[in-house]
Short mmCIF file of C-alpha atoms (C1' of nucleotides) in Angstrom, two decimals:
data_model
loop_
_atom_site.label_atom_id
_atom_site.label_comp_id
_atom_site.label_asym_id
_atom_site.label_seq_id
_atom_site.Cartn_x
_atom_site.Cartn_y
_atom_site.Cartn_z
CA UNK A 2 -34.02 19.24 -22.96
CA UNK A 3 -37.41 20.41 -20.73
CA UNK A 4 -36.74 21.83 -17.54
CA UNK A 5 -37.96 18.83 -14.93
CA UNK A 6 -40.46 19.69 -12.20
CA UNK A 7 -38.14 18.31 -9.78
CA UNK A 8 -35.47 19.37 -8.18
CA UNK A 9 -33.37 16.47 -9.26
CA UNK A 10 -34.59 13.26 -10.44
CA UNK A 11 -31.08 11.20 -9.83
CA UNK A 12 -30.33 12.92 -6.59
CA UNK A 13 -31.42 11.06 -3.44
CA UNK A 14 -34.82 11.52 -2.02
CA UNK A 15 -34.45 10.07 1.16
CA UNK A 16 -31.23 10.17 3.25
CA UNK A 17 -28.50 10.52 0.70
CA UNK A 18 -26.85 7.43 1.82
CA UNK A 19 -25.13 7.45 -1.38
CA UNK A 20 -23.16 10.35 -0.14
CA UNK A 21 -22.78 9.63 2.86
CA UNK A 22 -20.76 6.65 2.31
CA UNK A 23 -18.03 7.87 -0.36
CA UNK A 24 -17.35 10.68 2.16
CA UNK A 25 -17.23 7.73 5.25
CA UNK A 26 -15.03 5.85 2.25
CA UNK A 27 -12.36 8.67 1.88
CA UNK A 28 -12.18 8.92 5.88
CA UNK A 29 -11.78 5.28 6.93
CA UNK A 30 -10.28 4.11 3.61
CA UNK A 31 -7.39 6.52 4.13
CA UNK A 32 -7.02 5.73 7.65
CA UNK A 33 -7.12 1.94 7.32
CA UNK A 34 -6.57 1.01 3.74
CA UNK A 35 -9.07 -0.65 1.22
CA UNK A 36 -9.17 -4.36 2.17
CA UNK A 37 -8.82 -3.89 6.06
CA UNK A 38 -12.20 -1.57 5.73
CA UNK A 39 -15.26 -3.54 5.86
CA UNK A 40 -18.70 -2.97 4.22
CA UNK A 41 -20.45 -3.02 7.82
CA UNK A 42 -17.87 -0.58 9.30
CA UNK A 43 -18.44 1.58 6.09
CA UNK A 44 -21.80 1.61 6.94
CA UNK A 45 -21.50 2.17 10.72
CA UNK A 46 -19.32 5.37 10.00
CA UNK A 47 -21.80 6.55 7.41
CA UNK A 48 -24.66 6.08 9.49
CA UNK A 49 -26.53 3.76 7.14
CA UNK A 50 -27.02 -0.37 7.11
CA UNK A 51 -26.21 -2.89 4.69
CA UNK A 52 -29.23 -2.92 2.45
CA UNK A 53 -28.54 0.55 1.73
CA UNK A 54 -24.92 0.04 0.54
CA UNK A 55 -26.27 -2.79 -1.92
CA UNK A 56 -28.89 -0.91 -2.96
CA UNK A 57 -26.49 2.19 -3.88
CA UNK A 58 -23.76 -0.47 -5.19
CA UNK A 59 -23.37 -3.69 -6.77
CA UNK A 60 -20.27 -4.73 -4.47
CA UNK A 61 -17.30 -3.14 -2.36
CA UNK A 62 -15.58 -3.31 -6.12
CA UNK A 63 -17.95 -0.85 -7.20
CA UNK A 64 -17.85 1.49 -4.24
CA UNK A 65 -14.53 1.69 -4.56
CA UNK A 66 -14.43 2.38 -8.53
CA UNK A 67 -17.64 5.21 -7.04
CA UNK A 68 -15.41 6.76 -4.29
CA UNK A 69 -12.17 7.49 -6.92
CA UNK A 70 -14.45 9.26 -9.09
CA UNK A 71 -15.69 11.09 -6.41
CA UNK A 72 -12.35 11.97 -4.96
CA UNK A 73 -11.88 13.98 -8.61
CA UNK A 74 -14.96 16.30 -8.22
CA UNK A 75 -13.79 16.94 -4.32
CA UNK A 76 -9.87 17.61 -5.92
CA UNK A 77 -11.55 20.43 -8.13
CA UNK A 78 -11.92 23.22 -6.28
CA UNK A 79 -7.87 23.15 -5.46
CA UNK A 80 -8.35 24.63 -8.81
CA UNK A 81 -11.08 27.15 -8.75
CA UNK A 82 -10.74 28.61 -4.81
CA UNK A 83 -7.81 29.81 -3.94
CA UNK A 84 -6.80 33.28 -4.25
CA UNK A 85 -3.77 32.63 -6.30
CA UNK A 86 -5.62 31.24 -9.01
CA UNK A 87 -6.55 35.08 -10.12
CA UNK A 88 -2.93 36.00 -10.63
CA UNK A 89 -1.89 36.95 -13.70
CA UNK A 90 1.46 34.92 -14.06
CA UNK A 91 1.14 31.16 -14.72
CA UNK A 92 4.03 30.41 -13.11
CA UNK A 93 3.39 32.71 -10.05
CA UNK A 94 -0.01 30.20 -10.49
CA UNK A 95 1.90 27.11 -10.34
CA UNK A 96 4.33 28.34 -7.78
CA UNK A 97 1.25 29.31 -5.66
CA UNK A 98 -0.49 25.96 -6.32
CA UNK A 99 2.60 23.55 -5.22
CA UNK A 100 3.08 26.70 -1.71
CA UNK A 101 -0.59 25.49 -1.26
CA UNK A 102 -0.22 21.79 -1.66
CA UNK A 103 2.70 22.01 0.98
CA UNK A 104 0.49 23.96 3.09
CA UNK A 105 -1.60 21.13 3.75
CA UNK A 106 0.67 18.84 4.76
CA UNK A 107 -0.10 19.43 8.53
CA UNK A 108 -1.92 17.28 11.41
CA UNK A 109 -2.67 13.53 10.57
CA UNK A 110 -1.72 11.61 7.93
CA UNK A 111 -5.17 10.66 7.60
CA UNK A 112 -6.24 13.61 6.83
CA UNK A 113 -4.11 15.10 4.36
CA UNK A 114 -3.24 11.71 2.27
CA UNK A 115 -4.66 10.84 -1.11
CA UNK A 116 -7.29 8.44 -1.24
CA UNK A 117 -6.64 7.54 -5.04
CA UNK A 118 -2.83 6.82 -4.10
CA UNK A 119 -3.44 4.69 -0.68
CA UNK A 120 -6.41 2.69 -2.76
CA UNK A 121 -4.29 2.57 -5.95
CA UNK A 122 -0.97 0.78 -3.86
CA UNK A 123 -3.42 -1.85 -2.80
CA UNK A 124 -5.81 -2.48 -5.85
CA UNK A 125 -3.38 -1.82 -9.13
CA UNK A 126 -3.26 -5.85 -9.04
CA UNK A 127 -6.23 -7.27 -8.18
CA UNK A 128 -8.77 -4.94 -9.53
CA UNK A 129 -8.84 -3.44 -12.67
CA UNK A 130 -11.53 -0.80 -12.39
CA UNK A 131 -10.16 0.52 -9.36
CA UNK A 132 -6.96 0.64 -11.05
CA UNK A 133 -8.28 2.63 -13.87
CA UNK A 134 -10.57 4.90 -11.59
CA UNK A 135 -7.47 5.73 -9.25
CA UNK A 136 -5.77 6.45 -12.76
CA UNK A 137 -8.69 8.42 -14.16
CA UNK A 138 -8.69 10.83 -11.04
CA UNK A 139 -4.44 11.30 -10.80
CA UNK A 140 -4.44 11.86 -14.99
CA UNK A 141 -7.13 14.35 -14.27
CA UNK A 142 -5.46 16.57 -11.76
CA UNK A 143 -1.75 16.16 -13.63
CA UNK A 144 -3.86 17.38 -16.85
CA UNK A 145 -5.32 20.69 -15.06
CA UNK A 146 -2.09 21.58 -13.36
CA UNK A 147 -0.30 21.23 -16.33
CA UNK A 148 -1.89 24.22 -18.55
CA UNK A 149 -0.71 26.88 -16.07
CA UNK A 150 2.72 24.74 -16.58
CA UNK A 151 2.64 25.01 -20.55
CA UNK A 152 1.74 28.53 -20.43
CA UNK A 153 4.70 29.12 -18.05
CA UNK A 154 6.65 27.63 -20.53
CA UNK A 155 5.38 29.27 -22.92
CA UNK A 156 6.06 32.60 -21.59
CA UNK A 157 9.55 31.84 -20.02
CA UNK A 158 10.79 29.20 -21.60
CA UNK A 159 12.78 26.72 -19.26
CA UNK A 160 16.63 25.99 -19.12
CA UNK A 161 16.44 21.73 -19.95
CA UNK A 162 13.72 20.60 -22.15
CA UNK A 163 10.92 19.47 -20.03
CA UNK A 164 7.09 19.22 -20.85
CA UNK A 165 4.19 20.48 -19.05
CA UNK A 166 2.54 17.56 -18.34
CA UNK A 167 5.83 15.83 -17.23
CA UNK A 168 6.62 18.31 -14.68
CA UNK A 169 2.83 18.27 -13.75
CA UNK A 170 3.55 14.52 -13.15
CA UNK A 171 6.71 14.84 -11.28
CA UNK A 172 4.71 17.47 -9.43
CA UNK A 173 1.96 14.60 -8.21
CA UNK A 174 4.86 11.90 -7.83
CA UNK A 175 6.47 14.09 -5.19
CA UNK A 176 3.30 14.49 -3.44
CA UNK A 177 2.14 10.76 -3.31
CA UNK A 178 5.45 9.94 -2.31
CA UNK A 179 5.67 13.01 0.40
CA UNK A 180 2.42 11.03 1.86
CA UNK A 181 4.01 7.72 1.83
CA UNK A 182 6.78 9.09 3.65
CA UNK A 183 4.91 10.72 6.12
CA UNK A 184 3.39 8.31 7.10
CA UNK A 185 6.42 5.87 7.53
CA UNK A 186 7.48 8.77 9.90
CA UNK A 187 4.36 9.74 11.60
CA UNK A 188 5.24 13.26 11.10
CA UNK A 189 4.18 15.20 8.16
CA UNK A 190 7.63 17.49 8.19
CA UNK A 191 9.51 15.18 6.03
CA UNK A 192 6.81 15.59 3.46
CA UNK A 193 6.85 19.40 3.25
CA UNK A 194 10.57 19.45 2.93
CA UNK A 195 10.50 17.57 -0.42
CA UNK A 196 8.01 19.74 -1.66
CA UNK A 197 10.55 22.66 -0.88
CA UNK A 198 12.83 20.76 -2.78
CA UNK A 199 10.28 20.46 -5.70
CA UNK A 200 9.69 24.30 -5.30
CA UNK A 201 13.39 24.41 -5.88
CA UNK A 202 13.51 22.75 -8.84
CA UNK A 203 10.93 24.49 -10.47
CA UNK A 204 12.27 27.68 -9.70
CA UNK A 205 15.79 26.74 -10.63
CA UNK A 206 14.06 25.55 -14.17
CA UNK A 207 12.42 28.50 -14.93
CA UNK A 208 15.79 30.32 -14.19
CA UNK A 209 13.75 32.62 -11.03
CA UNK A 210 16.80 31.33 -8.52
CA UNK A 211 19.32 33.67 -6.88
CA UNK B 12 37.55 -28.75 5.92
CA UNK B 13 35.58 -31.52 6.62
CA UNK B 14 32.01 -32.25 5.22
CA UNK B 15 29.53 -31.61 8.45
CA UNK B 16 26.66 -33.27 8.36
CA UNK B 17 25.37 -30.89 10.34
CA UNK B 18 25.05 -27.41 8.54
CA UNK B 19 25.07 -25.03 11.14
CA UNK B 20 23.81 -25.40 14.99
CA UNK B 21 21.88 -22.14 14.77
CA UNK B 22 20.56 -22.72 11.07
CA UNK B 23 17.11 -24.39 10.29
CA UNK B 24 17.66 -27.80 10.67
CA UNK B 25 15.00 -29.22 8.65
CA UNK B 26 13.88 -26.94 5.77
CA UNK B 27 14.26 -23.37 6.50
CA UNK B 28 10.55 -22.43 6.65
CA UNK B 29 10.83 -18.96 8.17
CA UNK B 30 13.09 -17.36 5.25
CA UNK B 31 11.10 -19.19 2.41
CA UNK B 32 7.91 -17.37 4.36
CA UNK B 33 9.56 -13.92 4.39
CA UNK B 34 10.76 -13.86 0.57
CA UNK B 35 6.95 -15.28 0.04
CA UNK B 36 5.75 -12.31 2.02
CA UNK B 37 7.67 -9.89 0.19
CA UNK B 38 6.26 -11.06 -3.22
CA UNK B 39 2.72 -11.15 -2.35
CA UNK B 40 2.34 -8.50 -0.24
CA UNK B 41 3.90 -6.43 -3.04
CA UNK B 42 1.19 -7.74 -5.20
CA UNK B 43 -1.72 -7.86 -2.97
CA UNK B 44 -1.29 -5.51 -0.24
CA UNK B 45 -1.13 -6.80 3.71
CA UNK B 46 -4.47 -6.80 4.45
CA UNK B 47 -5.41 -8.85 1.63
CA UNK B 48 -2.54 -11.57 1.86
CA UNK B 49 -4.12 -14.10 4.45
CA UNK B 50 -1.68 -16.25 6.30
CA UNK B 51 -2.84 -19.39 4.85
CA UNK B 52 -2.10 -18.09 0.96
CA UNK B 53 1.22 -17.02 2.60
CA UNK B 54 2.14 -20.20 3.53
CA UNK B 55 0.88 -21.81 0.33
CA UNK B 56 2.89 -19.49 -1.73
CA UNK B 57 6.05 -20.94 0.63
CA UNK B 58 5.62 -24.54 0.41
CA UNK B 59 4.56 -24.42 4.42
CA UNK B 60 1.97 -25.18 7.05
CA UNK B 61 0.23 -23.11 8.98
CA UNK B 62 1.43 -24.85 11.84
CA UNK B 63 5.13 -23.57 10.26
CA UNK B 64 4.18 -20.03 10.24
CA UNK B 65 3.07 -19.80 13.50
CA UNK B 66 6.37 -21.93 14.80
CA UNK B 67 8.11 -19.21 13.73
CA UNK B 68 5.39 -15.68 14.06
CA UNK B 69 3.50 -14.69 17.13
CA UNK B 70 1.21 -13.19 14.78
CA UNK B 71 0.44 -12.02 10.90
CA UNK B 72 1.99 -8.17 12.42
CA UNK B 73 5.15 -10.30 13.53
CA UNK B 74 4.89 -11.31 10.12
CA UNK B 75 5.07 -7.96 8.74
CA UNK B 76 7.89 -7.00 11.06
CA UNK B 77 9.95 -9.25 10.46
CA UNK B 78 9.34 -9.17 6.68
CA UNK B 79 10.49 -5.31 6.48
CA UNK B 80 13.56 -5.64 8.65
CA UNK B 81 14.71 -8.55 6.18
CA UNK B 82 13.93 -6.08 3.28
CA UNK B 83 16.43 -4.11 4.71
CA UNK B 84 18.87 -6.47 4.73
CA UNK B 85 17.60 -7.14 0.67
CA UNK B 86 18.48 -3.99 -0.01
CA UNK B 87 22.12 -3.35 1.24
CA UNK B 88 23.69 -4.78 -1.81
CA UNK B 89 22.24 -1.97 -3.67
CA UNK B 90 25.23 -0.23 -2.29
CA UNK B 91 27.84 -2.31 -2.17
CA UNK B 92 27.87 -4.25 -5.31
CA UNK B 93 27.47 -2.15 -8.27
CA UNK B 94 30.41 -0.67 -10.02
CA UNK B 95 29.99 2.83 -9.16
CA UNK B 96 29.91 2.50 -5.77
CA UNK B 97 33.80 1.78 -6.51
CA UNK B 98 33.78 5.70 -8.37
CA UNK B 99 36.08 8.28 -6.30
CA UNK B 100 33.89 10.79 -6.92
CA UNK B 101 31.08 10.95 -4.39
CA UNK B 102 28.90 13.08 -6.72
CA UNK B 103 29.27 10.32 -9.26
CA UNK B 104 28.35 7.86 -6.73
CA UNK B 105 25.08 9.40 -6.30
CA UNK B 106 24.22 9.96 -9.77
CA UNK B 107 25.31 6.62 -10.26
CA UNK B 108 22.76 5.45 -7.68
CA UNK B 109 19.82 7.52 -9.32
CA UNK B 110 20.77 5.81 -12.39
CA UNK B 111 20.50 2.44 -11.19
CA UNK B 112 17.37 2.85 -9.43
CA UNK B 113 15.81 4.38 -12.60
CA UNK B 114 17.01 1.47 -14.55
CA UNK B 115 15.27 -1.01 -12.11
CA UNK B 116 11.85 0.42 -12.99
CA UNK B 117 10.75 -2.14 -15.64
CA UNK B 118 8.30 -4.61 -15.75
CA UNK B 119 5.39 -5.43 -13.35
CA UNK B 120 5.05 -3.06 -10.60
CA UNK B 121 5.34 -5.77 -8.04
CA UNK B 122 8.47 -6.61 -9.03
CA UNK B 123 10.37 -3.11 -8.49
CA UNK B 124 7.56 -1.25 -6.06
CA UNK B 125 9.03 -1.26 -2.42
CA UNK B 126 7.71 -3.59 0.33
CA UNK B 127 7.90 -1.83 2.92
CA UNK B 128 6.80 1.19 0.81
CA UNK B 129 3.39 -0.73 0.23
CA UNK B 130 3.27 -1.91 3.70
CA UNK B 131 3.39 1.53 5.78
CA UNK B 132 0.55 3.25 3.45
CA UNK B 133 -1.94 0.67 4.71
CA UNK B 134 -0.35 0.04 8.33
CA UNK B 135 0.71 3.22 9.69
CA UNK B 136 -2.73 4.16 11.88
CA UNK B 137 -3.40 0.21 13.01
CA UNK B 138 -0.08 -1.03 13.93
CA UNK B 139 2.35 0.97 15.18
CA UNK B 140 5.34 -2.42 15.12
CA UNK B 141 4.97 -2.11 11.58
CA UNK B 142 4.82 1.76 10.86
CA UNK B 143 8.12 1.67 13.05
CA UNK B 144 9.07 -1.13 10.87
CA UNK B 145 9.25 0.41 7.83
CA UNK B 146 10.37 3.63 8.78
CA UNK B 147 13.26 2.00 10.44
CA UNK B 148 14.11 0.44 6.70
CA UNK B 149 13.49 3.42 5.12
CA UNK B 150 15.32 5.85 7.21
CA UNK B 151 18.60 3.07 7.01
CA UNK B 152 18.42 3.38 3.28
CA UNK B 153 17.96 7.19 3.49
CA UNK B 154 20.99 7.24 5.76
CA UNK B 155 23.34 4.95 3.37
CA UNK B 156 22.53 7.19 0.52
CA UNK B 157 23.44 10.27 2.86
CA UNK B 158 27.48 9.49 3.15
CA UNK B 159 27.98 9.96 -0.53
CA UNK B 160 25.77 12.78 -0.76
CA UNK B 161 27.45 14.67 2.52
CA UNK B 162 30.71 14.09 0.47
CA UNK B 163 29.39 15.85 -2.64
CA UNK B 164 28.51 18.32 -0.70
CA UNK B 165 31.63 18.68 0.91
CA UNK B 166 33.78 19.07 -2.31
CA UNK B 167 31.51 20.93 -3.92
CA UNK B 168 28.63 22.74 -2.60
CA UNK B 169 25.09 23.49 -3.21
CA UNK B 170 23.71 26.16 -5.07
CA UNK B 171 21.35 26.36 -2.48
CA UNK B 172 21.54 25.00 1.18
CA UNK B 173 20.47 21.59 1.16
CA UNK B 174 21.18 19.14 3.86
CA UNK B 175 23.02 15.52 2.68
CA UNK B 176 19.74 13.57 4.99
CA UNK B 177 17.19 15.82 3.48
CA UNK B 178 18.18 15.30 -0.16
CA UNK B 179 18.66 11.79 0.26
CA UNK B 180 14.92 11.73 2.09
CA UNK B 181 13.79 13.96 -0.98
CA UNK B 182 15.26 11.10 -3.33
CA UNK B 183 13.30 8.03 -1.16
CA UNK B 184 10.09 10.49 -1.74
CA UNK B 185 10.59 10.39 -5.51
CA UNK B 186 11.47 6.66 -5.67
CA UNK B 187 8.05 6.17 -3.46
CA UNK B 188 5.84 8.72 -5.35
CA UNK B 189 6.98 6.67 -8.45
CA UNK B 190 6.11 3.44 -7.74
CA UNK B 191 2.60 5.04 -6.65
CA UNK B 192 2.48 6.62 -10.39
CA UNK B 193 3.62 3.25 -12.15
CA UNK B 194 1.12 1.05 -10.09
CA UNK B 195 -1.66 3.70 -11.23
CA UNK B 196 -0.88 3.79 -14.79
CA UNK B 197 -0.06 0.23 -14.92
CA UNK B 198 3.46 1.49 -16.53
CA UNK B 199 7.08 2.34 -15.46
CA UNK B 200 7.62 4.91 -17.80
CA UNK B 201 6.14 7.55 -15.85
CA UNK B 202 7.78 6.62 -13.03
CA UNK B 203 11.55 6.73 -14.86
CA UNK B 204 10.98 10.21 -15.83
CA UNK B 205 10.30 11.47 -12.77
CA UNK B 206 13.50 9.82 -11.85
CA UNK B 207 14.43 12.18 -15.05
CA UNK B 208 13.18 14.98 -13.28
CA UNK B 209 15.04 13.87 -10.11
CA UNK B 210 18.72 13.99 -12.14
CA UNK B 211 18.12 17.12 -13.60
CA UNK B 212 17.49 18.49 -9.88
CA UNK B 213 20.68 17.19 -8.70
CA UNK B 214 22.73 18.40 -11.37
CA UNK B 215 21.55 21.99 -11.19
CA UNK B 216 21.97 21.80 -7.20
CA UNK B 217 25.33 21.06 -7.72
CA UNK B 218 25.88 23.01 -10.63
CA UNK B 219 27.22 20.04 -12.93
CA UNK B 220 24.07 21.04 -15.86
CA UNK B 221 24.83 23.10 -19.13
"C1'" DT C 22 28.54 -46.58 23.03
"C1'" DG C 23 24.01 -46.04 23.80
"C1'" DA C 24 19.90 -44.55 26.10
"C1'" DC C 25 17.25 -41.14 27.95
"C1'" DA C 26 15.73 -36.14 28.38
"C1'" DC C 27 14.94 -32.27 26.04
"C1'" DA C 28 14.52 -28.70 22.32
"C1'" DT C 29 13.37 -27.29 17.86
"C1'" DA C 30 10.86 -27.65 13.47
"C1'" DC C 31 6.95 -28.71 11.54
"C1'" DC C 32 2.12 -30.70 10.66
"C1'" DG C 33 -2.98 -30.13 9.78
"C1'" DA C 34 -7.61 -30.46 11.74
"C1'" DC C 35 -10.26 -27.36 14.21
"C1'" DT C 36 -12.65 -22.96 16.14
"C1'" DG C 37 -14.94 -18.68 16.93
"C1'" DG C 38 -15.53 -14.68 14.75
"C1'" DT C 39 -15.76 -11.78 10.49
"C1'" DT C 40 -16.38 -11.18 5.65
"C1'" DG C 41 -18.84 -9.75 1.32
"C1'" DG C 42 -23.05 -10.59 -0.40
"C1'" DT C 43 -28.30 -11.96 -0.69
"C1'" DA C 44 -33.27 -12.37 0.10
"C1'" DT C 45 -37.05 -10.19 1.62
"C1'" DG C 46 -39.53 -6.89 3.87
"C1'" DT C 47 -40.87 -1.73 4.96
"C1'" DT C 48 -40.95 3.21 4.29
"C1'" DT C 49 -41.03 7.37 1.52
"C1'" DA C 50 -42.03 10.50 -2.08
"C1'" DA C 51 -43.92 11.51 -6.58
"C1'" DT D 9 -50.01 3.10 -7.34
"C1'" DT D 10 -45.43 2.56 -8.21
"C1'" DA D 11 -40.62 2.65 -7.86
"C1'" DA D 12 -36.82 3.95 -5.59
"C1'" DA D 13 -34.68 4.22 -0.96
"C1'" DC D 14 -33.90 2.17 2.63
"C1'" DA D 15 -33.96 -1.73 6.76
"C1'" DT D 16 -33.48 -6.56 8.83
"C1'" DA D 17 -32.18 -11.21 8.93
"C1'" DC D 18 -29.42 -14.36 7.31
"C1'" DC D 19 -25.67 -17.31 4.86
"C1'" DA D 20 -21.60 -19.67 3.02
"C1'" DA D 21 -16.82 -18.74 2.63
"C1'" DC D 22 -12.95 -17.21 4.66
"C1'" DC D 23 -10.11 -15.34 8.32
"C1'" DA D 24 -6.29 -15.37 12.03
"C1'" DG D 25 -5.05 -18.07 15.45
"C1'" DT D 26 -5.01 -22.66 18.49
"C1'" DC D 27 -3.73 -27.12 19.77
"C1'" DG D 28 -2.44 -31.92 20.18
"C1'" DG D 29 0.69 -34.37 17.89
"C1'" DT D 30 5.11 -36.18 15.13
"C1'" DA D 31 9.83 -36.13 13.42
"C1'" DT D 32 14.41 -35.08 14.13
"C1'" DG D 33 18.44 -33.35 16.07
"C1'" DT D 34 21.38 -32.24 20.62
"C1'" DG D 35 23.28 -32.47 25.15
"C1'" DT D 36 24.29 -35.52 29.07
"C1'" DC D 37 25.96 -39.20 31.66
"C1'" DA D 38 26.74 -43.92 32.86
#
DNA sequence: TGACACATACCGACTGGTTGGTATGTTTAA
DNA sequence: TTAAACATACCAACCAGTCGGTATGTGTCA
C-alpha cells in the first residue's frame, strides 16, 4: 500500500454532508421514528438540500442501512473511554459497564434511546437491510460485552449455567426494553430501576450478594 | 328467550366496522409500524371505507388511541384463563405467568411483539394521546401482574428488597426488550432466553433456586 | 297501524399538501 | 480538465382528511 498524497481520498472534500446527515438521522430518527422522518426534514436538520442526500445515497433505504452502521462506530468508545475499562477484574468491568449504561438513562428519551432498536421495531418487516444493519450493530455490542463476561466466568465461575454471550444479550434486552418503557412513561426512572434489577442478577449469579 | 331481530340497541347495527378496524390496526401496525400504516390500507385490510373509518375516528391518533385501550382489554384473559392462575400459590402464579409468556414467543414477530409496545417507541415525542395511551395499557398490565407478586412477597420474602410494582415493571421491560431482540434477529429464540434469564432472577430473589 | 322525523352506519369521489425520488445544472478541489 | 460534491426545480404517487350522499333502523304520535 503507498502512502496517498492526500489526506483522505474517500473523506469529503467539500461540506461533509455525508456526516452531517447520519448524525441529523440519529437525532430526528430517535425522536420521531423512521417513516414519520422525511428526506427534506433530514436535510433541513443537517443543513444540506436534496441533491446532496441523493448524491451521498441511493434512497432513504440506504440511509437508513448507512446510519445503523454508523450508530456501531459511535457505540465503540462505551468500550474504550471509561475509566473502568482499566480495572483489573472482568467482572468489576462488567459491573462498571452495566453502573455506566444506567447512568445514562437521564433527561429525554430522545436522547438516551437506541437508534438501532427504535429503527429496528419499525423496519424488521418491511426492509431487510435495515433489519440486518440494526442486527449487525446490536450482535456487535452483545459480542464485545460479552468477553469481559466469559472471562468473569472464567475466573468465578457462576451458580446456574449461563453463557457469556447470553447474559451479554439479556444485558442489551433489558436496556432496549428499559427505553421502550421509558418512553411509555415519559420518565426515564422506570428504566434505571430495571437495570438495578439486572445489576442484581448479575451479582446474585456470580455469588458477590450479601 | 325469544329470537330479537334486533341484536343489541347499542351494538353496530349494520356490520360492526369500528372493531373489524381496531383488530386490523393491531395486525398491521404490529407489522408495519404507525407511521407507515396509512388509513386507507387500514381500512382495506378491514373490509371498510374510508368514509367508515372516519364515521367512527376523529383522526388516524384517535385511531391509535383507541386501538391501545382495546389491546388492553385483549390482554386481560392472559390472567384469567390459564390454569395457573387457579394455583394457590402466588409465587407459582407468577412463574406460571413467565412461563406462558415465554411460550408465546414463536413464530413471526408480529404475531407475539406488543402493540402498544411498537406504538409508544415511535409516538411518544409527537403525540402525547397516544404515549398516554400506551402507558395507560402498560402500567394496567404491570399492575395485574403486581397482586400475585405482592403475595409472594408476602409469604415469603425477598432476598433483597424489591417492590411487587417494580418487579412486575422489571418483567414488562424484559418482555419489551425481547420483542426488540426477536424483531432484530428475525428469531424468538433470543428473546425466550432472556425470558430464561428472567426465571432464573426470580427464583434466586425468592430463594426457590438450588 | 302507519307515516313522518331523526339518528346512526356507511359509502367513495375528491382535495390540498407531502412524499421519495429524478433530471439537470453549478461549484469546488485535485 | 475532470470528477466528485453539492444545489435547484420539478414530478408522479400517495397521504390524511372532507363532504355530499344513501341505506337502514328507532322513536313518536295520530
Amino acid at each position: 500500500m503507498q502512502p496517498s498524497r492526500t489526506p483522505s481520498p474517500s473523506l469529503p472534500r467539500v461540506g461533509g454532508a455525508r456526516a452531517k446527515l447520519l448524525d441529523a438521522a440519529h437525532a430526528t430518527v430517535r425522536r420521531k421514528g423512521f417513516t414519520a422522518t422525511s428526506v427534506d426534514e433530514l436535510c433541513a436538520a443537517a443543513g444540506v438540500t436534496k441533491g446532496a442526500f441523493f448524491h451521498h445515497f441511493a434512497s432513504k433505504e440506504a440511509l437508513g442501512v448507512a446510519a445503523a452502521e454508523h450508530w456501531t462506530a459511535r457505540a465503540a468508545p462505551l468500550f474504550e473511554d471509561p475509566p473502568y475499562t482499566k480495572l483489573d477484574d472482568p467482572l468489576d468491568r462488567y459491573l462498571g459497564h452495566i453502573d455506566l449504561r444506567a447512568s445514562m438513562l437521564e433527561g429525554q428519551a430522545e436522547d438516551f434511546t437506541c437508534f438501532v432498536g427504535t429503527v429496528v421495531q419499525e423496519a424488521f418487516a418491511t426492509s431487510e437491510p435495515i433489519r440486518a444493519a440494526c442486527d449487525a450493530s446490536i450482535s456487535k455490542y452483545c459480542e464485545t460485552l460479552a468477553i469481559d463476561i466469559q472471562q468473569a466466568i472464567d475466573k468465578y465461575g457462576t451458580k446456574h449455567v449461563v453463557t457469556a454471550l447470553g447474559l451479554a444479550e439479556h444485558t442489551q434486552t433489558v436496556l432496549q426494553g428499559a427505553f421502550v418503557m421509558a418512553k411509555a412513561k415519559g420518565d426515564p426512572q422506570i428504566a434505571r430501576e430495571s437495570v438495578a434489577h439486572l445489576k442484581r442478577y448479575v451479582l446474585m449469579l456470580f455469588g458477590r450478594d450479601s
